[in-house]
mmCIF file of N, CA, C and O in Angstrom:
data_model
loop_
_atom_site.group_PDB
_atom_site.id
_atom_site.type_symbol
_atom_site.label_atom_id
_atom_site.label_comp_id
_atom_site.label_asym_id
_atom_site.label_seq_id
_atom_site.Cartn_x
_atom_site.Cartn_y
_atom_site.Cartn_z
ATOM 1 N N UNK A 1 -21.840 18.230 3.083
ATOM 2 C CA UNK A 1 -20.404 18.428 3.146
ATOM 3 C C UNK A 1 -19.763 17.075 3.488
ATOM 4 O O UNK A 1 -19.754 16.457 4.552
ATOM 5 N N UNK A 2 -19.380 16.868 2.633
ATOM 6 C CA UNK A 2 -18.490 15.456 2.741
ATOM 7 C C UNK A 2 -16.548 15.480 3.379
ATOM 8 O O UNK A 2 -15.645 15.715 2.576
ATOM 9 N N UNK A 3 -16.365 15.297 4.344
ATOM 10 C CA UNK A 3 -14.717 15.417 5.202
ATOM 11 C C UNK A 3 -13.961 13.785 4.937
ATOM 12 O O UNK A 3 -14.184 12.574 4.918
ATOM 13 N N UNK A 4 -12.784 14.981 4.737
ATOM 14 C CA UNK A 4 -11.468 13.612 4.175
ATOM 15 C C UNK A 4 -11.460 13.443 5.682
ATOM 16 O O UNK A 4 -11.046 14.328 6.432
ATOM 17 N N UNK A 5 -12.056 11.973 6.209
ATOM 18 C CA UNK A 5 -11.759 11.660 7.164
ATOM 19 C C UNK A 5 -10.169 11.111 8.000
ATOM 20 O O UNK A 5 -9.735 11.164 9.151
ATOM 21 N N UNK A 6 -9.720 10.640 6.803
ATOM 22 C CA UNK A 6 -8.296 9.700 6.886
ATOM 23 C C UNK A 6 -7.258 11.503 7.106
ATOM 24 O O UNK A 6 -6.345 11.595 7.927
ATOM 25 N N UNK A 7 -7.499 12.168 6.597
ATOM 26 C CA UNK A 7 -6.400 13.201 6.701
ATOM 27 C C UNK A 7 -6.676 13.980 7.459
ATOM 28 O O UNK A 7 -5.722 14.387 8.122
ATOM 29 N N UNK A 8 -7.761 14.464 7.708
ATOM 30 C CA UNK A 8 -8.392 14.887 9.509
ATOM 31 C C UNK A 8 -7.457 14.681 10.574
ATOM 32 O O UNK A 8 -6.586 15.352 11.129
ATOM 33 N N UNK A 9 -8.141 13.016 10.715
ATOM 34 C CA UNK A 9 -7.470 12.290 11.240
ATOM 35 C C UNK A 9 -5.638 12.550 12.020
ATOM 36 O O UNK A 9 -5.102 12.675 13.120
ATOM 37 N N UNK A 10 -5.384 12.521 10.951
ATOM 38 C CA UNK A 10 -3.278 12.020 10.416
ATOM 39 C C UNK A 10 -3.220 13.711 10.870
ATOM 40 O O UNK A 10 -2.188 14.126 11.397
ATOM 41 N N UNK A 11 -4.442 14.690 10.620
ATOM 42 C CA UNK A 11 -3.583 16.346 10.710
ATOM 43 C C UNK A 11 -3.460 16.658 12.250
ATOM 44 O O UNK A 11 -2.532 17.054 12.956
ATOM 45 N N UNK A 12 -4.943 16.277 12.514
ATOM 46 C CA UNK A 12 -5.187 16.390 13.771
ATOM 47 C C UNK A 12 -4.591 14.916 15.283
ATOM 48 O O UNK A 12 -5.070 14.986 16.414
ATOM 49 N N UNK A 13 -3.760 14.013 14.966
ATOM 50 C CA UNK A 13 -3.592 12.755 15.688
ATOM 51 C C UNK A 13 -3.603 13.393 16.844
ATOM 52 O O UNK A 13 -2.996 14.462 16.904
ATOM 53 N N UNK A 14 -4.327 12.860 18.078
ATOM 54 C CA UNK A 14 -4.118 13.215 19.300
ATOM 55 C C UNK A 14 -5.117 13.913 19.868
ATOM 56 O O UNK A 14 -5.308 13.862 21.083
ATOM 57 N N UNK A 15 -5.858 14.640 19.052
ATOM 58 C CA UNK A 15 -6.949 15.841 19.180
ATOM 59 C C UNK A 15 -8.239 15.796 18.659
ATOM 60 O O UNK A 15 -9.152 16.375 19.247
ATOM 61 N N UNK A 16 -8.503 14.918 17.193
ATOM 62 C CA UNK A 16 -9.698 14.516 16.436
ATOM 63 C C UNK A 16 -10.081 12.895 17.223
ATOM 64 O O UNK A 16 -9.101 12.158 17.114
ATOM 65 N N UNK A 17 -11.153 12.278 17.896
ATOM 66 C CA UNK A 17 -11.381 11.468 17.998
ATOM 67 C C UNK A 17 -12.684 10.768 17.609
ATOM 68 O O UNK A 17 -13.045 9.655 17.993
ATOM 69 N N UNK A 18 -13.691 12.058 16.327
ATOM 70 C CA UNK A 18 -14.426 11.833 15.792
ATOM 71 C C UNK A 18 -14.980 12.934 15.055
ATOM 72 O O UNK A 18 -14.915 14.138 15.303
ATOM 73 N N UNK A 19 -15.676 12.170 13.866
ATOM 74 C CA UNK A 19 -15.703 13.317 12.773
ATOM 75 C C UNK A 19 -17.552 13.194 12.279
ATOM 76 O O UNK A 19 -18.172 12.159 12.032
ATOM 77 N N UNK A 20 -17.929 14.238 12.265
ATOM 78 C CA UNK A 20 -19.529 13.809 11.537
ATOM 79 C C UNK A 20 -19.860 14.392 10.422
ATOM 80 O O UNK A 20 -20.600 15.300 10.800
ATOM 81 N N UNK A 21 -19.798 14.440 9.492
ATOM 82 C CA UNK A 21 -19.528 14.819 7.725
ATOM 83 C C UNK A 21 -20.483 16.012 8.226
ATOM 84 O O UNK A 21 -20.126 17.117 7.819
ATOM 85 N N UNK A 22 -21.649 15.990 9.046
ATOM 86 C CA UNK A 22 -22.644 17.150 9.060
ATOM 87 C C UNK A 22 -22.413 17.805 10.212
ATOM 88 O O UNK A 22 -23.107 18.818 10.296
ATOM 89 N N UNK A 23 -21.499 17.561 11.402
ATOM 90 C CA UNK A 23 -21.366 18.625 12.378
ATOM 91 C C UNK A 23 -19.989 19.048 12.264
ATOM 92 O O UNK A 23 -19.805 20.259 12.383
ATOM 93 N N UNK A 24 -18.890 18.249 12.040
ATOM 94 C CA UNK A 24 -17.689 18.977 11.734
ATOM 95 C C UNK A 24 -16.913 17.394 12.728
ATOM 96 O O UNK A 24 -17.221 16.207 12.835
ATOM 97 N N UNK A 25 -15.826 18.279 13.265
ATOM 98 C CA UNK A 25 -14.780 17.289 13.990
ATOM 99 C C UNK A 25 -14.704 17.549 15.408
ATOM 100 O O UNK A 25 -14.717 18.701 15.840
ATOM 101 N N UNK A 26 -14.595 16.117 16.460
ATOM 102 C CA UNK A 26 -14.544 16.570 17.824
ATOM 103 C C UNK A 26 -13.624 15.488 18.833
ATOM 104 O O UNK A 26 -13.196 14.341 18.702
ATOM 105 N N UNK A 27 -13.595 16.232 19.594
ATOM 106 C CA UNK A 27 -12.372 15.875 20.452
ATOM 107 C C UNK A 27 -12.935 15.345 21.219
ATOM 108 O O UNK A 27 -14.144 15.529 21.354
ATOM 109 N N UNK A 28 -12.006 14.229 22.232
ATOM 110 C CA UNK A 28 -12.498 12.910 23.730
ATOM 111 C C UNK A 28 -13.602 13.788 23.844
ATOM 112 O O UNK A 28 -14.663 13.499 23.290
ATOM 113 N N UNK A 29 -13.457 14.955 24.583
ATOM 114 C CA UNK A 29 -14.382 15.458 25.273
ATOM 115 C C UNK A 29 -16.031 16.613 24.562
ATOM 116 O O UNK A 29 -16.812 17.456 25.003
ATOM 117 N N UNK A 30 -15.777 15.951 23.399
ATOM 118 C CA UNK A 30 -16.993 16.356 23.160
ATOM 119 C C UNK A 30 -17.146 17.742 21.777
ATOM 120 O O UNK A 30 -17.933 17.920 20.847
ATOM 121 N N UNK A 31 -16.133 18.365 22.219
ATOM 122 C CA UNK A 31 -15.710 19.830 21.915
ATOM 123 C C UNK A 31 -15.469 19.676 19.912
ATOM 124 O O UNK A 31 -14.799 19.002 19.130
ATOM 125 N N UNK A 32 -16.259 20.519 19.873
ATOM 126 C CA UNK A 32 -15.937 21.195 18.505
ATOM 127 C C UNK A 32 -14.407 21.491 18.124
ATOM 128 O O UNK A 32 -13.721 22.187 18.874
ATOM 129 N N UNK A 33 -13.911 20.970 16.992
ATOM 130 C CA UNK A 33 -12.454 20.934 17.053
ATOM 131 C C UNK A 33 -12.378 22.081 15.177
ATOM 132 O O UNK A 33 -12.623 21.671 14.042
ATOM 133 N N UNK A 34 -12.105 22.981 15.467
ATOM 134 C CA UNK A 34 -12.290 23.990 14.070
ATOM 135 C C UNK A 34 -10.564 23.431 13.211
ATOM 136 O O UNK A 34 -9.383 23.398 13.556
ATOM 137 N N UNK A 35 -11.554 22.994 11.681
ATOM 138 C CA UNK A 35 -10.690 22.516 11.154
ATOM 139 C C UNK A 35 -9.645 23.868 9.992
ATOM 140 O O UNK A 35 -10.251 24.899 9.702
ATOM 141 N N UNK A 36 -8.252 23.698 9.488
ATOM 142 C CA UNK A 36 -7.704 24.520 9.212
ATOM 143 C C UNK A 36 -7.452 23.475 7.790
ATOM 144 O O UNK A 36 -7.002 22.345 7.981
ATOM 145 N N UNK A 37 -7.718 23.862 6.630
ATOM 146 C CA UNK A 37 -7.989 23.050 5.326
ATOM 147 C C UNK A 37 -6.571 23.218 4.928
ATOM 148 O O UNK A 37 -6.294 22.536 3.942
ATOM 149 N N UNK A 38 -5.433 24.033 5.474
ATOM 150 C CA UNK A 38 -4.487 24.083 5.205
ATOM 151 C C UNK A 38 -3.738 22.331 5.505
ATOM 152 O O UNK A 38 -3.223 21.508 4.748
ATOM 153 N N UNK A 39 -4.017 22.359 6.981
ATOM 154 C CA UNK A 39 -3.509 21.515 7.397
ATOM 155 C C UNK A 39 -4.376 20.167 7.368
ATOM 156 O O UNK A 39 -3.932 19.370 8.195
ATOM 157 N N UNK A 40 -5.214 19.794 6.830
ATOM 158 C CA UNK A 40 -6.328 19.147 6.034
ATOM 159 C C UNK A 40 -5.375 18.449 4.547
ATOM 160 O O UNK A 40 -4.761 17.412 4.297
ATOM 161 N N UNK A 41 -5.642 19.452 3.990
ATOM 162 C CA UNK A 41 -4.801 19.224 2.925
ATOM 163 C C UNK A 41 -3.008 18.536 2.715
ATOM 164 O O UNK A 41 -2.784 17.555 2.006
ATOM 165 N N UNK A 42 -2.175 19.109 3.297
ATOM 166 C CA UNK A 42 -1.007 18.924 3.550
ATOM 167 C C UNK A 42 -1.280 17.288 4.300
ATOM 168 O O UNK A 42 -0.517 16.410 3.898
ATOM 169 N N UNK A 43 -2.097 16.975 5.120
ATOM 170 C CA UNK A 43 -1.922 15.352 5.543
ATOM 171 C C UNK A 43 -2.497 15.072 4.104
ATOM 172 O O UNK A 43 -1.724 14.365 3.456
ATOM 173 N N UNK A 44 -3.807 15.480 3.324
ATOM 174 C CA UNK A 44 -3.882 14.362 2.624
ATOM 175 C C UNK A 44 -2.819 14.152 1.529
ATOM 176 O O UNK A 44 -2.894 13.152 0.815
ATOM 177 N N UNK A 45 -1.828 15.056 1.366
ATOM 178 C CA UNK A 45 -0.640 14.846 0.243
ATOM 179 C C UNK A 45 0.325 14.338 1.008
ATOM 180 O O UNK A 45 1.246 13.898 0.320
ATOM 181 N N UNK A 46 0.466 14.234 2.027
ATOM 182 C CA UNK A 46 1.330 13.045 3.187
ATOM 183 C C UNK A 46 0.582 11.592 2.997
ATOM 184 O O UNK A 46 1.280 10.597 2.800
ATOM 185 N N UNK A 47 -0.327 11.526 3.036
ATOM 186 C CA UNK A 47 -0.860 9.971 3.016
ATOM 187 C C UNK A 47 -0.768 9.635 1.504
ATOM 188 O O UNK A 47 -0.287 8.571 1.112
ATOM 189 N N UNK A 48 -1.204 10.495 0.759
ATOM 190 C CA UNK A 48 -1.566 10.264 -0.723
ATOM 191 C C UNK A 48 0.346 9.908 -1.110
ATOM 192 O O UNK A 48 0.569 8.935 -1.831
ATOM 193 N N UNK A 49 1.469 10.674 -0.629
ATOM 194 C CA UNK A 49 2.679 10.636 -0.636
ATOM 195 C C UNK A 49 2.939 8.691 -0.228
ATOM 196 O O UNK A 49 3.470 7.862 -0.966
ATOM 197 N N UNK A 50 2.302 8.451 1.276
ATOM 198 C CA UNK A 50 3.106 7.308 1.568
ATOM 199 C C UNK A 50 2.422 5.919 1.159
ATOM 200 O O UNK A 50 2.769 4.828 1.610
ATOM 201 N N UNK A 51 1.507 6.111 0.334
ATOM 202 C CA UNK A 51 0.569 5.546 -0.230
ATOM 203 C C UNK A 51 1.443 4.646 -2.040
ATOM 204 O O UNK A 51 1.510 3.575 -2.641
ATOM 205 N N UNK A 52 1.814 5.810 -2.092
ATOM 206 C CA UNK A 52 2.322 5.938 -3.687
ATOM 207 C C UNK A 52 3.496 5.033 -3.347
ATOM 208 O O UNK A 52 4.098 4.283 -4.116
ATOM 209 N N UNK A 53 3.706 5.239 -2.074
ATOM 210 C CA UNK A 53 5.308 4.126 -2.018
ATOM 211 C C UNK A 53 5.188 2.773 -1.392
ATOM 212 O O UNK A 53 5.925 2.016 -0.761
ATOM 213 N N UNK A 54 4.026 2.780 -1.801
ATOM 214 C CA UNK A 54 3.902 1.299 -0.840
ATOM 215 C C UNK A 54 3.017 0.496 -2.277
ATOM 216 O O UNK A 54 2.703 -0.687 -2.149
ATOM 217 N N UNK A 55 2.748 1.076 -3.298
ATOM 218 C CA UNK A 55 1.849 0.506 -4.351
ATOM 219 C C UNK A 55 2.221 -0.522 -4.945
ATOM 220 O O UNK A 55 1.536 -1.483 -5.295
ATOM 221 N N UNK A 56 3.501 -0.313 -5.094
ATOM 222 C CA UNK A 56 4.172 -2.021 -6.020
ATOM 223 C C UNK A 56 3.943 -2.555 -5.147
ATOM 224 O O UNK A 56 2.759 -2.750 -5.420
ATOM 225 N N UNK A 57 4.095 -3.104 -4.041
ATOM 226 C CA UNK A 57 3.750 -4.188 -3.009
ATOM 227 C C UNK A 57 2.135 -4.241 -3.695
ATOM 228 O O UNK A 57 2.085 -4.447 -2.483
ATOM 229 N N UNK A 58 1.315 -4.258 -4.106
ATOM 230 C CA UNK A 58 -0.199 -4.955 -4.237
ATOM 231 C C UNK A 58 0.056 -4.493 -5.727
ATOM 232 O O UNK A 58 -0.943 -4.804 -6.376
ATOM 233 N N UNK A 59 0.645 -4.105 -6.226
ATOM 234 C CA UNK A 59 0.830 -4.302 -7.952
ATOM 235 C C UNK A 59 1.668 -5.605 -8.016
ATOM 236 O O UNK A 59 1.340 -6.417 -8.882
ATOM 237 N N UNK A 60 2.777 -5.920 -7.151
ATOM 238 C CA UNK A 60 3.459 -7.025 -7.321
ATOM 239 C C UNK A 60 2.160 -8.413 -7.313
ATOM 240 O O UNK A 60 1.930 -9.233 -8.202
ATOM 241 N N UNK A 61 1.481 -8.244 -5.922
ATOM 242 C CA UNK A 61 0.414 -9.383 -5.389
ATOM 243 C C UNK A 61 -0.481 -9.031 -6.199
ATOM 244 O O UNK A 61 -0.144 -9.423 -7.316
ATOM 245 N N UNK A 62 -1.257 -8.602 -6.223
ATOM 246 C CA UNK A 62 -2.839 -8.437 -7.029
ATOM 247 C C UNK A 62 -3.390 -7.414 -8.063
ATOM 248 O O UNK A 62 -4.429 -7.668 -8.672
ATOM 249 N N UNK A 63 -2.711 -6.268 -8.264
ATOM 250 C CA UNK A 63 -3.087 -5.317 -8.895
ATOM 251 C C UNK A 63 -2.685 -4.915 -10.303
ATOM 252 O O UNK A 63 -3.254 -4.216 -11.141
ATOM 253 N N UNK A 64 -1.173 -5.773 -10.310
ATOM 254 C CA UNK A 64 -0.076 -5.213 -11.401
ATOM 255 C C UNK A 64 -0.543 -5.804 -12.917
ATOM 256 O O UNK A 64 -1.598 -6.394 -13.151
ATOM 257 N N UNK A 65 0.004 -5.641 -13.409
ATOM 258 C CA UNK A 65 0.014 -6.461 -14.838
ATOM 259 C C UNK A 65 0.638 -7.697 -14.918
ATOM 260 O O UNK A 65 0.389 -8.588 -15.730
ATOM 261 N N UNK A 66 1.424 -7.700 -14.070
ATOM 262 C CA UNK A 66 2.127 -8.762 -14.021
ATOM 263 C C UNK A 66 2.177 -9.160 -12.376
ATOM 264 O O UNK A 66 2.688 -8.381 -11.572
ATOM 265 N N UNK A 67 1.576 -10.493 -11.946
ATOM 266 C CA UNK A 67 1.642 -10.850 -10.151
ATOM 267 C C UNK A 67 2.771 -12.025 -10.142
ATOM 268 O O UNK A 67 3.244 -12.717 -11.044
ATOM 269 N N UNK A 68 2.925 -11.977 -9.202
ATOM 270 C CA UNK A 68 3.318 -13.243 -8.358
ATOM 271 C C UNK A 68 1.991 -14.694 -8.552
ATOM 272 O O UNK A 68 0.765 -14.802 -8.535
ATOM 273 N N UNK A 69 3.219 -15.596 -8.731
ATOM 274 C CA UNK A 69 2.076 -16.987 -8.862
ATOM 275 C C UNK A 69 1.935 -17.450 -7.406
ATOM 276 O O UNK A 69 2.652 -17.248 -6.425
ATOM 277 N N UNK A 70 0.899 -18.069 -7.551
ATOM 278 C CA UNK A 70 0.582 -18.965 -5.814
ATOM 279 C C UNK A 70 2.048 -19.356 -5.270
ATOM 280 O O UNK A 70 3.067 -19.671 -5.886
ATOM 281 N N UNK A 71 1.815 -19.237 -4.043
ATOM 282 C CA UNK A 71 3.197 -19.566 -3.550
ATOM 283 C C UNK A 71 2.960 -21.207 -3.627
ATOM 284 O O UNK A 71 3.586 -21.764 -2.726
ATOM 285 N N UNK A 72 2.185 -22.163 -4.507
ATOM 286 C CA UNK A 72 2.098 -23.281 -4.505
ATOM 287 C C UNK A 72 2.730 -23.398 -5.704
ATOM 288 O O UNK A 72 3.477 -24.371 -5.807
ATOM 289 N N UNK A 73 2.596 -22.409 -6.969
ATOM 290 C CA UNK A 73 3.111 -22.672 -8.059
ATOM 291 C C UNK A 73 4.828 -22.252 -7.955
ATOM 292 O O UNK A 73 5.728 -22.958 -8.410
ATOM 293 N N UNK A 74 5.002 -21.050 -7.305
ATOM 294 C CA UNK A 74 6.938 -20.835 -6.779
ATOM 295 C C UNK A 74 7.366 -21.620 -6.530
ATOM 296 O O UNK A 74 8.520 -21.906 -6.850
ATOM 297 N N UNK A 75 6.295 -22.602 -5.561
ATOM 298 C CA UNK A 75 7.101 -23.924 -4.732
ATOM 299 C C UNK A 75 7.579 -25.062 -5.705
ATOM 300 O O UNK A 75 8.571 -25.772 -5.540
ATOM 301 N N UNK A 76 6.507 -25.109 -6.961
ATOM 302 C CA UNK A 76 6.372 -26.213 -8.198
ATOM 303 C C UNK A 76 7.786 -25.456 -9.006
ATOM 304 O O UNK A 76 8.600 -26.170 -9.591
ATOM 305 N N UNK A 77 7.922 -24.165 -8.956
ATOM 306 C CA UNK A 77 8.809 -24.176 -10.013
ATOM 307 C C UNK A 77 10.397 -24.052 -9.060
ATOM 308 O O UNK A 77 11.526 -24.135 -9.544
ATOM 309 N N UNK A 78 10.084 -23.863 -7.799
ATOM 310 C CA UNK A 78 11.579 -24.042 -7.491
ATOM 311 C C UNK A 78 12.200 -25.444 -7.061
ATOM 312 O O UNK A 78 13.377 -25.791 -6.959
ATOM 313 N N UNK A 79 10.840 -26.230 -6.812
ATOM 314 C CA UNK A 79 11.585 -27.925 -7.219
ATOM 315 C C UNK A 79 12.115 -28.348 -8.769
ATOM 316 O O UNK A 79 13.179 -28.928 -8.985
ATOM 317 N N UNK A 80 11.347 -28.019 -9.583
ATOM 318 C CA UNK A 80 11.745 -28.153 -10.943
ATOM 319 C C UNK A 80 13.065 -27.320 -11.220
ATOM 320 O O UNK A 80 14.023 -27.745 -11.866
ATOM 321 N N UNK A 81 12.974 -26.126 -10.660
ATOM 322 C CA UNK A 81 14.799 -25.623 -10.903
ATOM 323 C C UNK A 81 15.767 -26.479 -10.038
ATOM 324 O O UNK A 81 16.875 -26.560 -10.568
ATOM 325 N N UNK A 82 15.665 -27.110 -8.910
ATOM 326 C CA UNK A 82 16.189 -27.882 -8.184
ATOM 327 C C UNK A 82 16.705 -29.554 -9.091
ATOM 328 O O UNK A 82 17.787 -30.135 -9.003
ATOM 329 N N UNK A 83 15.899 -29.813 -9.628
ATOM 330 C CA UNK A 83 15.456 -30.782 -10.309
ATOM 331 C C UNK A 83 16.588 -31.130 -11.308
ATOM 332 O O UNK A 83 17.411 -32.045 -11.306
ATOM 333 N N UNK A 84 16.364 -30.109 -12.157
ATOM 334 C CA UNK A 84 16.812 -29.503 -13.478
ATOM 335 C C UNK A 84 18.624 -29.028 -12.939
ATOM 336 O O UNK A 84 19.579 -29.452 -13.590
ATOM 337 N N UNK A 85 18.711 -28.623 -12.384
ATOM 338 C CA UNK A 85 19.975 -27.921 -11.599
ATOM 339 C C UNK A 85 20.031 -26.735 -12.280
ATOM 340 O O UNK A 85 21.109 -26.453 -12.804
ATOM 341 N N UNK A 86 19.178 -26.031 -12.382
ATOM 342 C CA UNK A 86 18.865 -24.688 -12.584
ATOM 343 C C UNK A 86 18.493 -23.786 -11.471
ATOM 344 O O UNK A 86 17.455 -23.141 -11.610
ATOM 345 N N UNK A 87 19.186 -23.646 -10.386
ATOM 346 C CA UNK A 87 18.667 -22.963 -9.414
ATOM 347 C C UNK A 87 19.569 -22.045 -9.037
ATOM 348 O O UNK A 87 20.130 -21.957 -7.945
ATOM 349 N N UNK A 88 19.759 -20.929 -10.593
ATOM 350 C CA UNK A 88 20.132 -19.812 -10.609
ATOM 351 C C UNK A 88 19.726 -18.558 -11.241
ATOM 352 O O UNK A 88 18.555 -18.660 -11.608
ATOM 353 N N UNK A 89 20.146 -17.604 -11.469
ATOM 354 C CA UNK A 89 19.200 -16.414 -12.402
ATOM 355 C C UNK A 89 18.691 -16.584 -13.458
ATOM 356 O O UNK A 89 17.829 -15.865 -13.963
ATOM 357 N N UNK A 90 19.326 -17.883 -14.062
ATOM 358 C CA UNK A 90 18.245 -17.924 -15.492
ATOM 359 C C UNK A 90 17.756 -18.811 -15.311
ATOM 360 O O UNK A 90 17.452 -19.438 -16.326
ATOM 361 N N UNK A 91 17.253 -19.618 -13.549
ATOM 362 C CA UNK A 91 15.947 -20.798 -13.553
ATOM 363 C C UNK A 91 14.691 -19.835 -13.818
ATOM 364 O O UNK A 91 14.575 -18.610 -13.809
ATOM 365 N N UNK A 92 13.802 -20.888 -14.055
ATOM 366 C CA UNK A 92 12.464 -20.254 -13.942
ATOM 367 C C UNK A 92 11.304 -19.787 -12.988
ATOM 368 O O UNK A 92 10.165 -19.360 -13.177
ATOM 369 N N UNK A 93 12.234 -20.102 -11.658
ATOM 370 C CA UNK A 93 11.661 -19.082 -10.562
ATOM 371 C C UNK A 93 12.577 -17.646 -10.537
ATOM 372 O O UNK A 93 12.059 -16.571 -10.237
ATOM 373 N N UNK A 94 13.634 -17.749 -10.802
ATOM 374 C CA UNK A 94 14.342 -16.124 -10.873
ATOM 375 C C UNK A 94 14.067 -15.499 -11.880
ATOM 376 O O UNK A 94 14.144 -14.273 -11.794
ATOM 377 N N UNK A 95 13.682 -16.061 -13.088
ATOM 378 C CA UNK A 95 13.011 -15.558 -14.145
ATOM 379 C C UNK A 95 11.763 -14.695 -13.699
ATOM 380 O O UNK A 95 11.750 -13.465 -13.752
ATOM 381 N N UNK A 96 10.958 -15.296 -13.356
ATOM 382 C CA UNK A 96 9.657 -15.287 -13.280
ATOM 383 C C UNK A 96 9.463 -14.012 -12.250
ATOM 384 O O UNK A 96 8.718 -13.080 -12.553
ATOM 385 N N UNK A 97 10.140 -14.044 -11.101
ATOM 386 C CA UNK A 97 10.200 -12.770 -9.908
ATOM 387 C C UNK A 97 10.937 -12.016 -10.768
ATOM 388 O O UNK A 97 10.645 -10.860 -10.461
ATOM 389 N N UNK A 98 11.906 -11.977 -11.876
ATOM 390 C CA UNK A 98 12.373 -10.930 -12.036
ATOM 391 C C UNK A 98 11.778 -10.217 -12.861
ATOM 392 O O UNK A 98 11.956 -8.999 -12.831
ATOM 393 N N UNK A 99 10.882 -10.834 -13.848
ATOM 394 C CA UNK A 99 9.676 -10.133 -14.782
ATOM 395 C C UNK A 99 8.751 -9.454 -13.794
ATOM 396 O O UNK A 99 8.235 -8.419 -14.217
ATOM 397 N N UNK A 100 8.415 -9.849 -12.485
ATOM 398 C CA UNK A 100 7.186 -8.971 -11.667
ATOM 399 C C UNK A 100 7.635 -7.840 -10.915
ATOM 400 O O UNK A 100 7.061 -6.801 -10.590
ATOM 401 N N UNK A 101 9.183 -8.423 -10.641
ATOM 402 C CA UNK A 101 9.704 -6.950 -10.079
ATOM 403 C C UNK A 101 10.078 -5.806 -11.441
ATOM 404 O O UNK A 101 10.015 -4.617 -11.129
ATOM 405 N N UNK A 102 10.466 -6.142 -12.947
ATOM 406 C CA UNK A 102 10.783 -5.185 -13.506
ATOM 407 C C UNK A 102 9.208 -4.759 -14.484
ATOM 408 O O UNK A 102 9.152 -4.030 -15.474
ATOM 409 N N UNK A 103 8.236 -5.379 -13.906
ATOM 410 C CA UNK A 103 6.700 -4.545 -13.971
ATOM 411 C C UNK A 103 6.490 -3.794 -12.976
ATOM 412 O O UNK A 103 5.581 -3.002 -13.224
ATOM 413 N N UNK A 104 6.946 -3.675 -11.889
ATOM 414 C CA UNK A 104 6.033 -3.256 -10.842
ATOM 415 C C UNK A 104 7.120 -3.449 -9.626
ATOM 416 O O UNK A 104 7.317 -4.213 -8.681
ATOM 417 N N UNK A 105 7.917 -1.860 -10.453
ATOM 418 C CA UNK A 105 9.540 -1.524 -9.392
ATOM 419 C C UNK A 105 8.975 -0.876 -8.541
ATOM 420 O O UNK A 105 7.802 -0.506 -8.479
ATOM 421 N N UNK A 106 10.213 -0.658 -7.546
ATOM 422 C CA UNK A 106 10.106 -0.024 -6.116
ATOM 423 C C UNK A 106 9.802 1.847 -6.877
ATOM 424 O O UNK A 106 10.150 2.003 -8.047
ATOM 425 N N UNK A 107 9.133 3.168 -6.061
ATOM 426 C CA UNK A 107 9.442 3.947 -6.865
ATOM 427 C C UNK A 107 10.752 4.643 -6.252
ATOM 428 O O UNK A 107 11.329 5.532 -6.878
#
């Protein structure tokens, strides 16, 4: 028997302070803590929920189709918009963030 530990966890905060996939879930003191899959479930669609809203943040950095460049290369292109006197929405650092934010919007 394999236990969603993370939603255990989040159902039970305060009361679960350890879980053993083969004895079940238990409290500071030792005690068998009887789990209710109702409320099992319902955290893991709460986490799975605040999860989903935090995803463009690592689709923006690492995951997306489209990332963010090194903040060494932002730095290269916002001297060159500086440079250029382009250091407005159509330089090529506002360009460039605005293609990663309209890949990988807020939901």
């Amino acid at each position: 028997m394999s236990l969603d530990h993370e939603a255990i966890y989040k159902a039970y905060a305060g009361t679960v302070v350890s879980i053993d996939d083969s004895a079940g879930a238990f409290d500071a003191s030792g005690n068998s803590v009887s789990l209710d899959s109702s409320l099992v479930t319902a955290a893991r669609t709460t986490l799975d929920a605040e999860a989903a809203a935090v995803k463009y943040k690592t689709d923006r950095t690492t995951d997306g189709s489209t990332t963010y460049a090194s903040i060494g290369d932002q730095l290269d292109m916002l001297y060159k918009d500086i440079v250029a006197g382009t250091l407005t929405t159509s330089g090529v650092l506002a360009t460039h963030i605005k293609a990663v934010k309209d890949a990988n919007p807020k939901p």
